[in-house]
Coordinates of C-alpha atoms in Angstrom, one line a residue:
A6 CA 85.1 65.2 110.7
R7 CA 85.8 62.9 113.6
H8 CA 88.7 60.3 113.6
S9 CA 87.4 56.8 113.8
G10 CA 90.6 55.1 114.8
D11 CA 91.8 54.2 111.4
P12 CA 94.0 57.0 110.0
A13 CA 92.5 56.5 106.6
V14 CA 88.9 56.7 107.7
F15 CA 87.0 59.8 108.9
Q16 CA 83.4 60.1 109.9
A17 CA 81.6 63.3 108.8
D18 CA 78.7 64.9 110.8
V19 CA 75.9 65.9 108.5
I20 CA 73.7 68.7 109.7
L21 CA 70.4 69.1 107.8
P22 CA 69.1 72.6 107.0
P23 CA 66.5 73.9 109.5
D24 CA 62.9 74.3 108.6
A25 CA 61.3 77.7 108.3
G26 CA 60.3 79.1 111.6
V27 CA 62.9 77.4 113.7
D28 CA 63.9 79.6 116.7
F29 CA 67.6 79.9 117.6
D30 CA 69.0 80.6 121.0
T31 CA 71.3 83.5 120.3
A32 CA 71.8 84.7 123.9
S33 CA 75.5 83.7 124.0
V34 CA 76.7 83.8 120.4
T35 CA 79.0 86.3 118.7
I36 CA 77.9 88.9 116.2
Q37 CA 79.2 86.7 113.3
E38 CA 77.2 83.7 114.5
R39 CA 74.1 85.9 115.0
L40 CA 74.4 87.0 111.4
C41 CA 74.5 83.4 110.3
L42 CA 71.6 82.4 112.6
E43 CA 69.3 85.1 111.1
D44 CA 68.8 86.9 114.4
I45 CA 69.9 90.4 113.1
N46 CA 68.9 90.6 109.5
Q47 CA 65.8 88.5 109.3
H48 CA 63.6 91.6 109.0
R49 CA 65.8 93.4 106.5
S50 CA 65.1 93.6 102.7
V51 CA 67.5 94.4 99.8
A52 CA 66.8 94.9 96.1
V53 CA 69.6 93.6 93.8
I54 CA 69.1 95.1 90.4
G55 CA 71.3 93.2 87.9
V56 CA 72.2 89.6 88.8
G57 CA 75.1 89.1 86.5
S58 CA 78.6 88.2 87.7
G59 CA 78.7 90.7 90.5
G60 CA 75.0 91.0 91.5
S61 CA 74.5 87.3 91.7
R62 CA 77.4 86.8 94.1
I63 CA 76.1 89.7 96.3
A64 CA 72.6 88.2 96.4
V65 CA 73.9 84.9 97.6
D66 CA 76.1 86.5 100.2
L67 CA 73.0 88.5 101.5
C68 CA 71.1 85.3 102.1
L69 CA 74.1 83.8 103.9
V70 CA 74.0 86.6 106.5
G71 CA 70.3 86.0 107.0
V72 CA 68.6 88.8 105.0
G73 CA 65.0 87.9 105.2
R74 CA 63.8 89.3 101.8
I75 CA 65.7 89.7 98.6
V76 CA 64.4 91.3 95.4
L77 CA 66.1 90.2 92.2
V78 CA 65.7 92.2 89.0
D79 CA 67.2 91.2 85.6
D80 CA 65.8 90.3 82.2
D81 CA 68.8 88.3 80.9
R82 CA 69.1 84.6 80.5
L83 CA 72.2 82.7 81.5
E84 CA 74.5 81.9 78.5
L85 CA 77.5 79.7 78.1
H86 CA 80.0 82.6 78.2
N87 CA 78.6 83.7 81.6
I88 CA 79.5 80.5 83.4
C89 CA 83.2 81.4 84.0
R90 CA 82.1 84.5 86.0
H91 CA 78.6 83.7 87.4
V92 CA 77.6 81.9 90.6
C93 CA 75.2 79.6 88.7
G94 CA 76.4 76.7 86.6
L95 CA 75.9 74.8 83.4
Q96 CA 72.7 73.3 84.6
D97 CA 71.1 76.8 84.5
I98 CA 72.0 77.7 80.9
G99 CA 69.0 79.2 79.1
R100 CA 67.2 80.1 82.3
L101 CA 66.4 83.6 83.5
K102 CA 69.2 84.7 85.8
V103 CA 66.7 85.8 88.4
D104 CA 65.2 82.3 88.5
A105 CA 68.6 80.6 88.6
V106 CA 69.9 82.8 91.4
R107 CA 66.6 82.5 93.4
D108 CA 66.9 78.7 93.3
L109 CA 70.5 78.9 94.4
I110 CA 69.5 81.1 97.4
K111 CA 66.8 78.7 98.3
S112 CA 69.3 75.9 98.3
Y113 CA 71.2 77.7 101.0
R114 CA 68.2 79.1 103.0
P115 CA 64.9 77.6 101.9
H116 CA 62.9 80.1 104.0
T117 CA 64.4 83.3 102.5
Q118 CA 61.7 85.3 100.7
V119 CA 62.9 85.9 97.2
Q120 CA 60.9 88.0 94.7
T121 CA 61.9 88.2 91.1
V122 CA 61.3 90.7 88.3
S123 CA 62.4 89.7 84.8
S124 CA 62.1 93.0 83.0
Q125 CA 64.4 95.7 81.7
V126 CA 65.3 98.6 83.9
E127 CA 65.4 101.7 81.7
A128 CA 65.6 105.4 82.4
S129 CA 61.9 105.7 81.3
S130 CA 60.7 102.7 83.2
D131 CA 57.0 102.7 84.1
N132 CA 57.1 99.3 85.8
E133 CA 55.0 100.0 88.9
E134 CA 55.6 96.5 90.3
L135 CA 59.4 97.2 90.3
K136 CA 58.9 100.6 91.9
Q137 CA 56.8 99.2 94.7
L138 CA 59.3 96.4 95.4
M139 CA 62.2 98.9 95.5
A140 CA 60.2 101.2 97.8
D141 CA 59.6 98.4 100.3
C142 CA 63.4 97.6 100.5
D143 CA 65.8 99.0 103.1
V144 CA 68.7 99.3 100.6
V145 CA 68.9 99.2 96.8
I146 CA 71.9 97.8 95.0
A147 CA 72.6 98.8 91.4
A148 CA 74.7 96.1 89.8
T149 CA 73.6 96.8 86.2
D150 CA 75.9 97.2 83.2
N151 CA 74.5 100.3 81.6
R152 CA 74.0 104.0 82.4
A153 CA 70.3 104.1 81.4
S154 CA 69.3 101.7 84.2
R155 CA 71.5 103.4 86.7
S156 CA 69.9 106.7 85.8
F157 CA 66.4 105.3 86.5
I158 CA 67.6 103.7 89.8
N159 CA 69.2 107.0 90.8
Q160 CA 66.1 109.1 90.1
F161 CA 63.9 106.7 92.0
C162 CA 66.2 106.5 95.1
V163 CA 66.6 110.3 95.2
E164 CA 62.9 110.8 95.0
N165 CA 62.1 108.2 97.6
Q166 CA 65.0 108.9 100.0
K167 CA 66.6 105.5 99.6
V168 CA 70.1 104.4 100.3
C169 CA 71.6 103.1 97.0
L170 CA 74.9 101.5 96.3
Y171 CA 76.4 101.3 92.8
G172 CA 79.0 98.8 91.7
E173 CA 80.8 99.5 88.4
L174 CA 83.5 97.8 86.4
H175 CA 85.5 99.6 83.8
E176 CA 86.9 98.2 80.6
R177 CA 88.0 94.6 80.8
A178 CA 87.7 95.0 84.6
Q179 CA 91.0 97.0 84.7
S180 CA 89.4 98.8 87.7
G181 CA 86.1 99.4 89.4
D182 CA 84.3 101.5 91.9
V183 CA 81.6 101.4 94.6
L184 CA 79.5 104.5 94.9
V185 CA 77.6 105.1 98.2
C186 CA 74.6 107.4 97.7
R187 CA 72.6 108.3 100.8
P188 CA 69.6 110.6 101.1
N189 CA 70.6 114.3 101.0
G190 CA 74.1 113.4 99.9
P191 CA 75.6 113.4 96.4
C192 CA 73.7 111.2 94.0
F193 CA 75.0 109.0 91.2
A194 CA 74.6 111.8 88.7
C195 CA 76.6 114.2 90.9
I196 CA 79.5 111.8 90.9
A197 CA 79.4 110.1 87.5
G198 CA 77.8 112.9 85.5
A199 CA 74.5 113.1 83.7
P200 CA 73.8 110.6 80.8
T201 CA 73.7 111.6 77.2
A202 CA 70.5 112.4 75.4
D203 CA 69.8 108.8 74.6
G204 CA 70.3 107.7 78.2
Q205 CA 73.7 106.1 77.7
A206 CA 77.1 107.0 78.9
K207 CA 79.5 108.4 76.2
T208 CA 81.8 105.4 76.7
E209 CA 80.3 102.4 78.4
E210 CA 81.6 99.0 79.3
V211 CA 80.3 96.3 76.9
S212 CA 79.8 93.0 78.7
S213 CA 77.6 91.0 76.3
E214 CA 76.6 90.8 72.7
K215 CA 73.1 91.7 73.6
Q216 CA 74.3 95.0 75.1
G217 CA 76.6 95.7 72.2
R218 CA 73.8 95.4 69.7
K219 CA 72.0 98.3 71.6
L220 CA 75.1 100.5 71.5
F221 CA 76.3 99.9 67.9
P222 CA 74.5 101.1 64.8
A223 CA 72.1 98.8 63.0
Y224 CA 73.6 96.2 60.7
T225 CA 77.0 96.3 62.5
P226 CA 78.7 92.9 61.8
A227 CA 78.4 90.5 64.7
N228 CA 82.2 90.0 64.7
T229 CA 82.7 93.7 65.3
I230 CA 80.3 93.7 68.2
R231 CA 82.0 90.6 69.7
A232 CA 85.4 92.2 69.4
N233 CA 84.2 95.1 71.6
I234 CA 82.9 92.9 74.4
Q235 CA 85.0 93.9 77.4
V236 CA 84.6 91.6 80.4
G237 CA 86.9 90.8 83.2
L238 CA 87.8 87.6 85.0
S239 CA 85.9 86.5 88.0
S240 CA 88.9 87.3 90.2
D241 CA 88.9 90.9 88.8
I242 CA 85.1 91.3 89.5
A243 CA 85.3 89.8 93.0
P244 CA 86.9 92.7 94.9
V245 CA 84.2 95.2 93.8
S246 CA 81.4 92.7 94.7
M247 CA 83.0 92.0 98.1
L248 CA 83.3 95.7 99.1
L249 CA 79.8 96.4 97.8
F250 CA 78.5 93.6 100.0
K251 CA 80.4 94.8 103.0
V252 CA 79.0 98.3 102.6
V253 CA 75.4 97.1 102.3
L254 CA 75.8 94.8 105.3
L255 CA 77.0 97.9 107.2
E256 CA 73.9 99.8 106.2
L257 CA 71.7 96.9 107.3
L258 CA 73.5 96.7 110.7
K259 CA 72.9 100.4 111.2
I260 CA 69.2 99.8 110.8
S261 CA 69.1 96.6 112.9
C262 CA 71.5 98.0 115.6
P263 CA 70.7 101.7 115.6
D264 CA 72.4 102.4 118.9
K265 CA 75.8 101.2 117.9
I266 CA 77.7 99.2 115.4
P267 CA 78.5 96.0 117.3
M268 CA 82.1 95.4 116.3
E269 CA 85.1 97.8 116.5
E270 CA 86.2 97.0 112.9
W271 CA 82.7 97.8 111.7
R272 CA 82.7 101.1 113.6
R273 CA 86.0 102.1 111.9
F274 CA 84.7 101.1 108.5
D275 CA 81.4 103.1 109.2
E276 CA 83.5 106.2 109.9
E277 CA 85.3 105.8 106.6
V278 CA 82.2 105.1 104.6
G279 CA 80.5 108.1 106.2
R280 CA 83.3 110.4 105.0
V281 CA 83.4 109.5 101.3
A282 CA 81.1 108.7 98.4
V283 CA 83.4 106.6 96.2
F284 CA 85.7 103.6 96.7
E285 CA 88.0 102.8 93.8
W286 CA 89.8 99.5 93.1
T287 CA 92.6 99.0 90.6
N288 CA 93.3 95.6 89.2
R289 CA 96.0 96.8 86.8
H290 CA 97.2 99.8 84.9
D291 CA 96.0 99.7 81.3
D292 CA 96.6 102.5 78.8
L293 CA 92.8 102.9 78.2
D294 CA 90.4 105.9 78.2
D295 CA 88.2 106.3 81.2
P296 CA 84.6 105.0 80.8
V297 CA 83.4 106.9 83.8
G298 CA 85.0 110.3 83.3
H299 CA 86.5 112.2 86.2
V300 CA 86.1 109.3 88.7
W301 CA 89.0 107.3 87.3
E302 CA 92.4 108.7 86.3
P303 CA 93.9 106.3 83.7
N304 CA 97.5 107.7 84.1
S305 CA 97.4 107.4 87.9
K306 CA 100.5 105.8 89.5
E307 CA 98.4 104.4 92.4
A308 CA 99.2 100.9 93.5
V309 CA 97.2 98.0 92.0
L310 CA 95.2 95.6 94.0
R311 CA 94.2 98.2 96.5
W312 CA 91.2 100.3 97.5
Y313 CA 91.2 104.1 97.4
S314 CA 88.5 106.4 98.8
R315 CA 87.4 109.6 97.2
D316 CA 85.2 112.3 98.5
Y317 CA 82.8 114.0 96.0
P318 CA 80.5 116.9 97.1
K319 CA 77.0 117.3 95.8
D320 CA 76.9 119.0 92.4
E321 CA 75.0 122.3 92.9
H322 CA 73.8 122.0 89.3
C323 CA 72.8 118.4 89.3
M324 CA 69.7 117.9 87.3
V325 CA 68.5 115.0 89.5
C326 CA 69.0 115.6 93.2
Q327 CA 68.8 119.4 93.0
M328 CA 65.6 119.2 91.0
V329 CA 64.1 116.9 93.6
T330 CA 65.2 119.3 96.4
D331 CA 63.6 122.2 94.7
L332 CA 60.3 120.4 94.6

């Protein structure tokens, strides 16, 4: 704002959004400005599978750094209880989440190409449209809330040599982790273990009544299902979303700037990401069982509100990546 002479009056400069196809002169701007001006990431594409509280925030952040094409996948509709954690608001209640997030992205960058798929992602998925959209993306982000969908995504990315990033939140968002799975490295199944026979994890976070009805036996009272919904606050979800976004941005920069990572802090971060497969975040210490198994140690004395990196080797007996390698 510019001061007009009267200390109580300010004049604001309003800058209208550019039309599609506008060329920017980026010869003398910084790397941060180039990200915002779409010079670096305009030809990059990312699939965000699961656009709930975490995935929706990541999708919007991707558009803000100029990613030219974003694929959104989710079959859920926005409900009232989602509003306290989701980037969309009351005006979108009842809409498909992919449609609401698409419109929000367009409100920031009208010329971003957004493709939506409003179907379930299951371990036995035969959705050829989804597979083709994923195959055409540079990076796949798995921000779903169940093991069956992650297993399908993992299988696809291993078979198609795709970089895939997984974001998970544990019970009531007491902690979370980001899994970085690259071609020829450890896959999701190597780190988190294989799913059970029905495609679900033995103990899985329950973030909605719809998900709970799938996990509980038929005719389970609705009150019992609601009592087991385990969601975290937006502030507990944000650290995992932010790190996941930072890792995917690094992957995109490595494609767009193959000779070197343009900033020193990015180079240091790249070295750290290249050494490990898992980043773990702790919001608080709860006396709860671990929903992910060996990845999280519930009795750990590690400090809260801090990231820890873990290195996990490939599982020589993994039924996913080893089977693909043998083929």
